[in-house]
Coordinates of C-alpha atoms in Angstrom, one line a residue:
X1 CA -26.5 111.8 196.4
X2 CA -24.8 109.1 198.5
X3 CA -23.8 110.2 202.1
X4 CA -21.5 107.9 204.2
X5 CA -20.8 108.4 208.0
X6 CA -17.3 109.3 209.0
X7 CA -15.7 109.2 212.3
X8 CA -13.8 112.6 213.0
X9 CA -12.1 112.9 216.2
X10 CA -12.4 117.1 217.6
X11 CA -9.2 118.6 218.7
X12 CA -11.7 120.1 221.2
X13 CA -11.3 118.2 224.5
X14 CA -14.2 120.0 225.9
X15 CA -16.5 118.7 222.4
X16 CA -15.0 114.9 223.0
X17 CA -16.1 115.0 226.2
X18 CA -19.3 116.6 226.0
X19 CA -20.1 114.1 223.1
X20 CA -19.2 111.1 225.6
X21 CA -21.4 112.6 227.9
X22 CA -18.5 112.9 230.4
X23 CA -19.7 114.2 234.0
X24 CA -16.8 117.3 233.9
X25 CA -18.3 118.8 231.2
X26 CA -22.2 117.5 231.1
X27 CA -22.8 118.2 234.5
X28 CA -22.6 122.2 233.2
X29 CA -25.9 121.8 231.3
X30 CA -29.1 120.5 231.9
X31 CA -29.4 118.3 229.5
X32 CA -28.0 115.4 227.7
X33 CA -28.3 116.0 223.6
X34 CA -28.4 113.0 222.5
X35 CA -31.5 111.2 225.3
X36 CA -35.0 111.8 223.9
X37 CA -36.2 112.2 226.9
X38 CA -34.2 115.1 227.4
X39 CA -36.4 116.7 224.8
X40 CA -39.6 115.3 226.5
X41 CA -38.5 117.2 229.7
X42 CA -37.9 120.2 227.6
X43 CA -41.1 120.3 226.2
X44 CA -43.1 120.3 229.4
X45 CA -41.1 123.0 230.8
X46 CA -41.4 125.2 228.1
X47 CA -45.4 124.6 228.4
X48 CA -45.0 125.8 231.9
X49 CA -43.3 129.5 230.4
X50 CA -45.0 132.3 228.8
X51 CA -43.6 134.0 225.7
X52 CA -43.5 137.4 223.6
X53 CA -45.7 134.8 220.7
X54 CA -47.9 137.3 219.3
X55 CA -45.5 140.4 219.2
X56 CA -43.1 138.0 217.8
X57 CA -45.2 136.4 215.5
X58 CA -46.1 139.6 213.8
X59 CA -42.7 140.9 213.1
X60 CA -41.0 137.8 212.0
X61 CA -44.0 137.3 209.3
X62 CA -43.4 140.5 207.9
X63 CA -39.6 140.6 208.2
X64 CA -39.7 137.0 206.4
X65 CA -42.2 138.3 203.7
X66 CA -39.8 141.1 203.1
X67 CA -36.9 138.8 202.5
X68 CA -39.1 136.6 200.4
X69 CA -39.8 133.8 202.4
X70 CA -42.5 131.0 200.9
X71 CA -45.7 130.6 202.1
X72 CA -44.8 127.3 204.4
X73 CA -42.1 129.8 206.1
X74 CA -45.0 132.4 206.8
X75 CA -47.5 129.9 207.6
X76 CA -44.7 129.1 210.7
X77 CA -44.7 132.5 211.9
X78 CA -48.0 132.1 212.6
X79 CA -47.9 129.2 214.2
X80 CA -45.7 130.1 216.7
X81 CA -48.7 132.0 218.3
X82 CA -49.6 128.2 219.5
X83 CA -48.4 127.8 222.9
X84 CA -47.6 124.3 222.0
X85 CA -45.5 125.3 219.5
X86 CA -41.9 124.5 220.0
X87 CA -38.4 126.2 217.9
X88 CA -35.5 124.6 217.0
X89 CA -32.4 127.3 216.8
X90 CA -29.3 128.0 215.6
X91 CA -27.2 131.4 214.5
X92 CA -24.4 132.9 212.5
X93 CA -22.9 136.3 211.2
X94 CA -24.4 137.2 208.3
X95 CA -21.8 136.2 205.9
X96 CA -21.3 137.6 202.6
X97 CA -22.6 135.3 200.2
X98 CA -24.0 133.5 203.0
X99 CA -20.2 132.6 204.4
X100 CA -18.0 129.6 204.5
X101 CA -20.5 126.4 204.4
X102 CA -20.8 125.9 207.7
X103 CA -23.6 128.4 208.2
X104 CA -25.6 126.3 205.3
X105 CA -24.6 123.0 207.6
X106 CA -26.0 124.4 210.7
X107 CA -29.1 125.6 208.9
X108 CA -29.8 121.6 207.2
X109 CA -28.9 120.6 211.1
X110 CA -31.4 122.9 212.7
X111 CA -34.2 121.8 209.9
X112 CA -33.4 118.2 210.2
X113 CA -33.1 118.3 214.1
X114 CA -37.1 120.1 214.3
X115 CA -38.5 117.6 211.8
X116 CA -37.3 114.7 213.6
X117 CA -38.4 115.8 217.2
X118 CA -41.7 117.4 215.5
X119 CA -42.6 113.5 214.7
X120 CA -41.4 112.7 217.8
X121 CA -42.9 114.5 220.2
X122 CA -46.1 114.6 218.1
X123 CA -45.9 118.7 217.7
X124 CA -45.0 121.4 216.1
X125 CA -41.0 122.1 215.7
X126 CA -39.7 125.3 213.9
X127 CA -36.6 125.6 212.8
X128 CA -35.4 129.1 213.6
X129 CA -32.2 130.6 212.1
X130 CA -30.9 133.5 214.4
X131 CA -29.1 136.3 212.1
X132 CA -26.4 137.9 214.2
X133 CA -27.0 140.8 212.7
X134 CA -26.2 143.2 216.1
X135 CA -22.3 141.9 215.8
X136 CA -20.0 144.6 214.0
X137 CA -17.2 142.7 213.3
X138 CA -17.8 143.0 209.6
X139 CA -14.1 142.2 208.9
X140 CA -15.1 138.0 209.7
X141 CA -17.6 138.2 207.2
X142 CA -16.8 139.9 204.6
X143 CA -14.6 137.6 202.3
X144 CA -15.2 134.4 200.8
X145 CA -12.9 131.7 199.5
X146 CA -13.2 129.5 196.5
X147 CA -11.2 126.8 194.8
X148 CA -8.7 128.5 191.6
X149 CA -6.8 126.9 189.2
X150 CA -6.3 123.8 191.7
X151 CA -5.3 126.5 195.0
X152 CA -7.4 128.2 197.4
X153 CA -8.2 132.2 196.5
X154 CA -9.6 134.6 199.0
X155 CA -11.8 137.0 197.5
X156 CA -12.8 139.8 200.1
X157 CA -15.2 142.5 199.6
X158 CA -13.9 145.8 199.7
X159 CA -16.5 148.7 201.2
X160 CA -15.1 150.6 203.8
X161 CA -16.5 151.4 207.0
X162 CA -15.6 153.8 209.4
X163 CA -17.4 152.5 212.6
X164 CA -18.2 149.7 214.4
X165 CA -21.5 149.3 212.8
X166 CA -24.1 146.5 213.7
X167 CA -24.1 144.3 210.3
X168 CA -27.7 145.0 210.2
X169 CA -26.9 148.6 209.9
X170 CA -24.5 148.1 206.7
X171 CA -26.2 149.7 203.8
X172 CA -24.4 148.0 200.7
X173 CA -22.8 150.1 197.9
X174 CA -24.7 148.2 195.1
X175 CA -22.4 148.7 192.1
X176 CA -19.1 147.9 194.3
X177 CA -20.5 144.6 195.2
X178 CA -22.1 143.8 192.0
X179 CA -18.2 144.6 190.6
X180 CA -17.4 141.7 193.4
X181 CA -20.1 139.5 192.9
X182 CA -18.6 139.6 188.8
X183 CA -15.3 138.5 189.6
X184 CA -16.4 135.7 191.8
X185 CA -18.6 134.5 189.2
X186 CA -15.5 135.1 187.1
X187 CA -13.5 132.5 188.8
X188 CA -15.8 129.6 188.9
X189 CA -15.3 127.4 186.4
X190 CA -18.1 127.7 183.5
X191 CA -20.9 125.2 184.0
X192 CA -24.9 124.9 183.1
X193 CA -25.6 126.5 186.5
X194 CA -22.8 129.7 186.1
X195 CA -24.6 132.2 184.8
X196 CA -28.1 131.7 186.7
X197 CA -26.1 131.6 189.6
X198 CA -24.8 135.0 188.5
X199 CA -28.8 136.1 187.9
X200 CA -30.3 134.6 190.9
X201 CA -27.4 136.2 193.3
X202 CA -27.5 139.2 191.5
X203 CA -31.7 139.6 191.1
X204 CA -31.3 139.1 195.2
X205 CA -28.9 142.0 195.6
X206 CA -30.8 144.4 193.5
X207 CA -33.6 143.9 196.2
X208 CA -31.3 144.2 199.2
X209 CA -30.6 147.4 201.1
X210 CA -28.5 146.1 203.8
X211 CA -25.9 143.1 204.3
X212 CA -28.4 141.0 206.4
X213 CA -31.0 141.8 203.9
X214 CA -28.7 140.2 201.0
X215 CA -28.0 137.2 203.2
X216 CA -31.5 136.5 204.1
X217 CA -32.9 136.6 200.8
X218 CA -30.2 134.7 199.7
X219 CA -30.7 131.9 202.4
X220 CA -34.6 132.1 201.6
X221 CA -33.5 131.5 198.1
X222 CA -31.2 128.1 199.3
X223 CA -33.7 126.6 201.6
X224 CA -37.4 127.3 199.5
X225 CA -40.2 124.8 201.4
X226 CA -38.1 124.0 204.3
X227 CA -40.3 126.1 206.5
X228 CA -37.0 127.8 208.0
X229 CA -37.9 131.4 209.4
X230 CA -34.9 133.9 210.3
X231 CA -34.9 136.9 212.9
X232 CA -32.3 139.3 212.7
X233 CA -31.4 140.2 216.3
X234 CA -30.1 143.5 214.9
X235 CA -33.6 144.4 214.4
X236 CA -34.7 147.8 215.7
X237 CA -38.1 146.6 216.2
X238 CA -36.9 143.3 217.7
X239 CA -35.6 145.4 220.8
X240 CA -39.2 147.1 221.9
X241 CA -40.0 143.4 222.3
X242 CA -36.9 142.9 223.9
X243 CA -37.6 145.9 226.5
X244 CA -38.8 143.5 229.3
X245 CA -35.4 141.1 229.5
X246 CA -33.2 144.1 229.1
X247 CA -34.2 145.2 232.7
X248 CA -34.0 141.7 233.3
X249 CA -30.4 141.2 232.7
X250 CA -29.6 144.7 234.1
X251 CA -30.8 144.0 237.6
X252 CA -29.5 140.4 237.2
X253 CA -26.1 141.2 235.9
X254 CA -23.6 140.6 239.1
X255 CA -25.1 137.3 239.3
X256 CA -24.9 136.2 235.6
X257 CA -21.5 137.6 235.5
X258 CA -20.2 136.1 238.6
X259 CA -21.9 132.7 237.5
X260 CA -20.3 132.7 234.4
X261 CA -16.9 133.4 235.4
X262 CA -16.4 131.4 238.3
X263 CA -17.8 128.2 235.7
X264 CA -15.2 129.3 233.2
X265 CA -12.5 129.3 236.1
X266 CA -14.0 125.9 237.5
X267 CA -13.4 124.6 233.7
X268 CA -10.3 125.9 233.5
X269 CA -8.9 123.8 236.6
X270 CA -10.4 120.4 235.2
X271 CA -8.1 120.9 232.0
X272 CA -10.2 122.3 229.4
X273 CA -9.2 125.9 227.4
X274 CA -11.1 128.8 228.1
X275 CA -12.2 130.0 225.0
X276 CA -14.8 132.7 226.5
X277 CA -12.4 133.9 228.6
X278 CA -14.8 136.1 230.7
X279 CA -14.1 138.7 233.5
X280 CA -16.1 139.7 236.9
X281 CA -16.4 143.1 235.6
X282 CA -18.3 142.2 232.2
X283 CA -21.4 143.6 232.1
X284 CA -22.4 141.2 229.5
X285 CA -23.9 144.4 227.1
X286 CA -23.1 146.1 224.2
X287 CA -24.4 150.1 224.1
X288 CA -24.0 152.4 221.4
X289 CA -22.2 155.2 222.0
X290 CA -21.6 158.2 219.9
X291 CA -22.6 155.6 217.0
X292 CA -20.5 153.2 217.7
X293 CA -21.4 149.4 219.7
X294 CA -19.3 149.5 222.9
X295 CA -18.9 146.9 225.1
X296 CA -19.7 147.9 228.7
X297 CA -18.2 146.7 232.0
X298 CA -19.7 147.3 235.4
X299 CA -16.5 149.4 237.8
X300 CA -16.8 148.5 241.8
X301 CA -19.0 151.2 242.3
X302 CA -21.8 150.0 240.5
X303 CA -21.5 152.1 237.4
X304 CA -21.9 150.8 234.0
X305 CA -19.2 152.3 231.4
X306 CA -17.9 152.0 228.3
X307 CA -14.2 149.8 228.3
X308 CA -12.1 152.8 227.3
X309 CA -14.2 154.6 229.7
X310 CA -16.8 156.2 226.3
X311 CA -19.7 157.0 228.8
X312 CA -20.6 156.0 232.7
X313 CA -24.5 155.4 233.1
X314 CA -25.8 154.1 236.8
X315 CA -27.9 151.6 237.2
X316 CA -30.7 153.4 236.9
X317 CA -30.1 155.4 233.9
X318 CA -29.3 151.8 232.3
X319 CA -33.0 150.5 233.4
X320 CA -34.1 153.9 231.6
X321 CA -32.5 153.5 228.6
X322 CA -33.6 149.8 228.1
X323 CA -37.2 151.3 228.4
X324 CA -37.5 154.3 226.6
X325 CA -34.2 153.4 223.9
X326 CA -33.4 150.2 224.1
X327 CA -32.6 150.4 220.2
X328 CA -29.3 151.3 221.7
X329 CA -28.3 148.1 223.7
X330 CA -27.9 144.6 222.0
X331 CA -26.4 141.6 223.3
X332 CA -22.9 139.8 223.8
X333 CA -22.0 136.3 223.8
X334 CA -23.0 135.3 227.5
X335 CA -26.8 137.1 227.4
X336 CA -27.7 136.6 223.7
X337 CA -28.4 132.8 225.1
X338 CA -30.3 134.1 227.4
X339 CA -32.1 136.9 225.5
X340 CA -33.2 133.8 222.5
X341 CA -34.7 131.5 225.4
X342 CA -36.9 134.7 226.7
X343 CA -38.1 135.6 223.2
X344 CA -38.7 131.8 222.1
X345 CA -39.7 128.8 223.5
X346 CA -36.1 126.6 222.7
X347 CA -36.7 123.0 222.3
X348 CA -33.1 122.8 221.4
X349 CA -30.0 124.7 220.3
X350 CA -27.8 123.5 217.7
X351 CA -24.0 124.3 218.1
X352 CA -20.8 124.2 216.1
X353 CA -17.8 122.9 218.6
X354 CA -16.7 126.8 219.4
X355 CA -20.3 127.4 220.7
X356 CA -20.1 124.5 222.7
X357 CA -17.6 125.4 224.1
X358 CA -18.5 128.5 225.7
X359 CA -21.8 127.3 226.1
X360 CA -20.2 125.2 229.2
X361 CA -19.9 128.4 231.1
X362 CA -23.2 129.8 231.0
X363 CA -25.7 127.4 233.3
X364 CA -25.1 130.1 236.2
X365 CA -26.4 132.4 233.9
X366 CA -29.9 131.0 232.7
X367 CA -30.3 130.2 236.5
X368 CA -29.9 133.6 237.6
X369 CA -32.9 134.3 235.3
X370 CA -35.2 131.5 236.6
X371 CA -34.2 129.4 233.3
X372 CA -33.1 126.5 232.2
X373 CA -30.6 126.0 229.5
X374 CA -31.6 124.3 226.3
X375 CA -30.7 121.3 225.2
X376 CA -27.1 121.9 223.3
X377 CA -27.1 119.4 219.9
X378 CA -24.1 119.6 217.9
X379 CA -24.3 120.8 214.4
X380 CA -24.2 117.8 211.7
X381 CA -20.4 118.6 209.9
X382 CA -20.3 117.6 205.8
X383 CA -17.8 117.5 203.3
X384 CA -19.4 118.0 199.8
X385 CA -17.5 115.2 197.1
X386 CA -17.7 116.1 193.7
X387 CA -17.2 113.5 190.8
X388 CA -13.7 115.2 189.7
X389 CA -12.6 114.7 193.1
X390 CA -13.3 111.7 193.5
X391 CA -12.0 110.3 190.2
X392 CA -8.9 111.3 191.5
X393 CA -9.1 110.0 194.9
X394 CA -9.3 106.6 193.1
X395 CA -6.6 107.3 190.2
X396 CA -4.1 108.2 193.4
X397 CA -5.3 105.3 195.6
X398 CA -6.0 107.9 197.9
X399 CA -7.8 107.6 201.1
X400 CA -10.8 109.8 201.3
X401 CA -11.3 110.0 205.1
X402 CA -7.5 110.9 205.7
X403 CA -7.5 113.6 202.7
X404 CA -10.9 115.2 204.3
X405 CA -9.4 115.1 207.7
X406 CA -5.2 116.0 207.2
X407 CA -5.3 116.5 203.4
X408 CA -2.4 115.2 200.6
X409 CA -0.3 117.4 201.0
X410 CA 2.3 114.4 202.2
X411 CA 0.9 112.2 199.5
X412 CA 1.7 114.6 197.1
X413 CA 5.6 114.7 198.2
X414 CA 5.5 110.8 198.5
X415 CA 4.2 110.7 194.6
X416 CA 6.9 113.1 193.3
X417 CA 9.6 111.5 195.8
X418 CA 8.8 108.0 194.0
X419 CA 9.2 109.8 190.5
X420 CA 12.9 109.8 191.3
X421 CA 14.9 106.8 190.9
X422 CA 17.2 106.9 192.9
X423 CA 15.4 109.7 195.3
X424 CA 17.5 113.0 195.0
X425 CA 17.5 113.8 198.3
X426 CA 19.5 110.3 199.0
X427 CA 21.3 111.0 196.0
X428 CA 22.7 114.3 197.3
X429 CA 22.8 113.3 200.8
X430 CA 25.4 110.4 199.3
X431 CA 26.9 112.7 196.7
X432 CA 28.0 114.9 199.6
X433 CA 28.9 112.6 202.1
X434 CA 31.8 111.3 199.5
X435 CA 32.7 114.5 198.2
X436 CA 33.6 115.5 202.4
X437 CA 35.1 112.2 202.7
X438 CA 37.6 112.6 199.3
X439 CA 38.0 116.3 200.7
X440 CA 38.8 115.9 204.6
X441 CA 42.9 115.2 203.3
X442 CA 43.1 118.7 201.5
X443 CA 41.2 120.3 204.9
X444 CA 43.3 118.6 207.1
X445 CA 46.6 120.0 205.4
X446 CA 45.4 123.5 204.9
X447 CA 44.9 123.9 208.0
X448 CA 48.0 122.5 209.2
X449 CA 49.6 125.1 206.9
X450 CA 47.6 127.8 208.7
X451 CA 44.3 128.2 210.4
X452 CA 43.0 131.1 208.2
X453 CA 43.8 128.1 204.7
X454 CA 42.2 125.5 207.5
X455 CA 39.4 127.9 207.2
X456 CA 38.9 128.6 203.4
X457 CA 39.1 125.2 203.2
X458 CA 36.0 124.6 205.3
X459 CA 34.0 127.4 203.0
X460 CA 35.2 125.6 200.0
X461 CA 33.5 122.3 201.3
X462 CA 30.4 124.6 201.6
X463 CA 30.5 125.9 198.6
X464 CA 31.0 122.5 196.5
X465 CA 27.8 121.4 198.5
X466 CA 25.9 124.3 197.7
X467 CA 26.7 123.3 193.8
X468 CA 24.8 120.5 194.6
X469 CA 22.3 121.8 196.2
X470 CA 21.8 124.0 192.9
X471 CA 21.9 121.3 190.6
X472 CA 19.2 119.3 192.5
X473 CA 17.3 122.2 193.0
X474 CA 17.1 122.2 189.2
X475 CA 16.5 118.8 188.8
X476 CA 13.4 118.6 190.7
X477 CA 11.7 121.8 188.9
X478 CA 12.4 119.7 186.0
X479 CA 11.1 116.7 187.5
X480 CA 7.6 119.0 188.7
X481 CA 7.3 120.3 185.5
X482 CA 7.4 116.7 183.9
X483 CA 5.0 115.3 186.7
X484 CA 3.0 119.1 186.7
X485 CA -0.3 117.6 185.7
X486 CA 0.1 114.8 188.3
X487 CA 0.7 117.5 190.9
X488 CA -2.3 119.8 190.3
X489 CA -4.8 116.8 190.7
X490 CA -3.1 116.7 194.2
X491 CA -3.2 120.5 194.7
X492 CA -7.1 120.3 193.6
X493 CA -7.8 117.5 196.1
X494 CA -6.4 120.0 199.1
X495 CA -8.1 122.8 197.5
X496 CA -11.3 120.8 197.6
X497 CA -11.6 118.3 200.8
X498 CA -9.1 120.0 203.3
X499 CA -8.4 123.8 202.2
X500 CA -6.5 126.1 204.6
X501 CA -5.0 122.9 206.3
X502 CA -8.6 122.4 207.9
X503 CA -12.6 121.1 206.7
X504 CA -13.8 122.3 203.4
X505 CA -16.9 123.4 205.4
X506 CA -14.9 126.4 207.6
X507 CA -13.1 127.9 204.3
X508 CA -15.0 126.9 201.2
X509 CA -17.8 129.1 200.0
X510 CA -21.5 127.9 198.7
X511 CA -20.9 129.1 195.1
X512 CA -18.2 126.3 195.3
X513 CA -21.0 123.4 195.7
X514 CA -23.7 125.1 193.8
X515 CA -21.7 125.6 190.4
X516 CA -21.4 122.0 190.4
X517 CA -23.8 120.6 192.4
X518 CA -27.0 122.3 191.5
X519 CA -28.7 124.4 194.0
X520 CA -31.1 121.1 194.8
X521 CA -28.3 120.0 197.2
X522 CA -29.7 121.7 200.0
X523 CA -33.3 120.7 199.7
X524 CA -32.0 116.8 199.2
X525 CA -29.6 117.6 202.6
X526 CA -32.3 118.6 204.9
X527 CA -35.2 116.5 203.8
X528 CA -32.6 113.3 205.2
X529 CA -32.9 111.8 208.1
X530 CA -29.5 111.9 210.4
X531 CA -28.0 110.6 213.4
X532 CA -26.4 113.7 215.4
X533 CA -24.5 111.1 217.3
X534 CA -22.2 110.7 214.1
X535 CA -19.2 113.4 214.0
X536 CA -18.8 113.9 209.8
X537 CA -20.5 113.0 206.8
X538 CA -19.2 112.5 203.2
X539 CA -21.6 113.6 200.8
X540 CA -21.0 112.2 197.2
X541 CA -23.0 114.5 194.8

């Protein structure tokens, strides 16, 4: 495995500037990502806070035994009862087949960031992987996508579901996604590591009941010895823990909301897109409500209610509920931050570029519950390089670096264009040009005739062209199918380094890497030692 840096400019604004540690954007969180002493700071201050360790402790050990987590993974839920034990954290949906690759990125990031501040800080860093598993948006991460015959193919996993259903709540239909595991396997090309992929995935499904169950065996599977523990934050018995903060962020919830929306206004003004896009009214909480997660807002009366007005609670129903049921509330995107800092003690948090994003806006909102905000590292970004791909990077004298970042898909028309000699589109353009010029006398007296021949005349014109047209058309199928081998090699290079006109690690799927690569990739990616100042990596495998 070779890994080179590569310098990849974000069409984020708000990311560039945060990265250059511009005062616009850094001045909305507490600390700088890339200073060490940041983390220094950090560390003190969380020695200074008191935390749900023990309750915690218990329930990610057996959760993590469930899901078959090693015995260095177990060994550091027990740890964590050690108030000088520090996490390192970092979350995703619950992808099927553990999702496009960025989830596996962020997971090697958050590893790599805690064993490098563990040595450090001389002390003990957990990496932490937070499972979204209250969102219900099943629809985003349900589907995977994988490289076939030389084009990108969408394979999406059918079960039907009626509600809006925390993913933790999503009991699989076994045999329909066996059926779907089969024809993903079917589709990858046939190597040594096909069919014990096709075991291994399948062995892991077999012991699944739910979709977060499935993706946390499976990312147990991926990242054996690492030491990474997950929590599910759609865990039932996550929220009894959780009871405390809910009232919390209940009585709290005018201020966090007004915070938060007057920083994404302020943000807003100096330039930068909203992408949280938050509202005075939000209440910040999801309830469920006749079975389904609802959203609530908070009306100018004080009430709490569902957006299409589902239920109306007051306050102190709400206070109530997170006591004796709070099973039924779970968190949005504004108080989940919060909700991880009171359950763990954060030493950092490691984003992706949308995170960061609308992690700008919340500073107000730790304030208004006496905390501070983590420091916000950005997630290491690869692109995985097989051999094939490479081979034919060089036989095209192709530029890796501006076929991972914009593709070749202009390359590709530049190759067949120079397979024409003379280029058929000057050809034609020529072509035409002469036949108007020999026509314009006949034009010119047909329409001095009449207007309606002056007329026919001009749709002749069109017509001879569109002859042309036809015949070119013709000439360059012929010229693809002569050059069709050429072309795929180009087609696999998109399909591989820049699929879906974007980074191989958004769209591409880990069955992708792993049918080639050998399921060691991971372990070799998170044992290195990175610089989070760099933006992308190449990794030849």
């Amino acid at each position: 495995m070779v890994i080179q840096p590569m310098r990849l400019e974000s069409p984020n604004k708000l990311v560039t500037d945060y990265r250059a540690e511009h005062p616009s954007v850094i001045d909305k969180f507490d600390y700088a990502p890339f200073r060490q002493d940041s983390y220094k700071v950090r560390q003190q201050e969380l020695k200074e806070r008191s935390f749900p360790r023990g309750e915690l402790a218990d329930l990610l050990y057996k959760r993590n035994k469930e899901w078959g987590a090693d015995e260095k993974a177990l060994h550091n839920t027990e740890a964590l009862m050690d108030p000088n034990t520090v996490t390192v954290v970092g979350g995703q949906q619950a992808g099927l087949f553990t999702g496009p690759l960025l989830t596996l990125h962020k997971i090697t990031s958050i590893i790599a960031l805690a064993a490098q501040q563990s040595e450090k800080l001389g002390t003990k860093v957990i990496p932490v992987f937070w499972i979204a598993g209250e969102d219900h948006d099943v629809e985003e991460i349900n589907h995977i996508y994988l490289p076939k015959q030389h084009h990108l193919h969408k394979f999406k996993w059918k079960q039907q579901l009626t509600q809006k259903v925390a993913a933790s709540d999503v009991v699989l239909d076994k045999e329909l996604t066996h059926n779907f595991l089969q024809e993903v396997i079917a589709a990858l090309p046939e190597t040594a590591v096909t069919k014990d992929i096709h075991s291994i995935v399948s062995g892991l499904l077999d012991q699944s009941d739910t979709f977060v169950d499935f993706f946390a065996r499976l990312i147990h599977h991926l990242y054996r010895d690492s030491g990474l523990i997950l929590l599910d934050s759609g865990d039932k018995e996550l929220r009894r823990i959780e009871r405390p903060f809910f009232q919390q962020l209940i009585k709290k919830q005018q201020e966090i909301s007004a915070g938060v929306y007057n920083t994404a206004q302020e943000l807003q003004q100096q330039g930068y897109s909203n992408t949280l896009g938050p509202e005075i009214e939000d209440a910040n909480l999801f309830c469920y409500i006749d079975g389904e997660r609802t959203l609530l807002i908070r009306d100018e009366e004080g009430k709490w209610r569902g957006k299409a007005d589902e239920a109306v609670f007051t306050e102190d129903e709400m206070l109530q509920m997170a006591e004796a049921a709070p099973e039924r509330l779970s968190n949005n995107v504004v108080t989940r931050p919060l909700m991880q800092d009171y359950l763990l003690p954060v030493l950092a948090f490691i984003a992706g570029p949308g995170e960061i994003s609308y992690w700008s806006n919340l500073q107000a909102g730790f304030h208004a519950v006496g905390y501070k905000m983590p420091p916000i590292m950005p997630r290491l970004s690869f692109t995985m390089l097989d051999s094939k791909t490479e081979k034919l990077l060089h036989r095209y004298q192709l530029n890796k670096k501006k076929a991972i970042a914009g593709g070749v898909n202009a390359e590709k028309l530049q190759y067949l264009a120079a397979q024409q000699q003379p280029p058929l589109a000057v050809l034609s353009q020529q072509v035409k040009q002469a036949m108007a010029d020999l026509h314009m006398p006949l034009r010119q007296s047909a329409a001095a005739i009449a207007d309606d021949l002056g007329r026919l005349a001009d749709k002749n014109l069109l017509h001879l062209e569109e002859d042309i047209d036809f015949l070119v058309g013709r000439m360059e199928a012929r010229i693809k199918e002569q050059h069709h081998v050429a072309l795929s090699h180009f087609d696999h290079v998109q399909a591989a380094l820049h699929p879906e006109q974007g980074l191989q690690e958004r769209t591409l799927n880990v069955f992708a890497i792993w049918n080639t690569s050998g399921v060691g990739i991971w372990r070799e990616l998170w044992q290195k030692n990175y610089d989070f100042t760099t933006e992308h990596y190449i990794v030849s495998v």
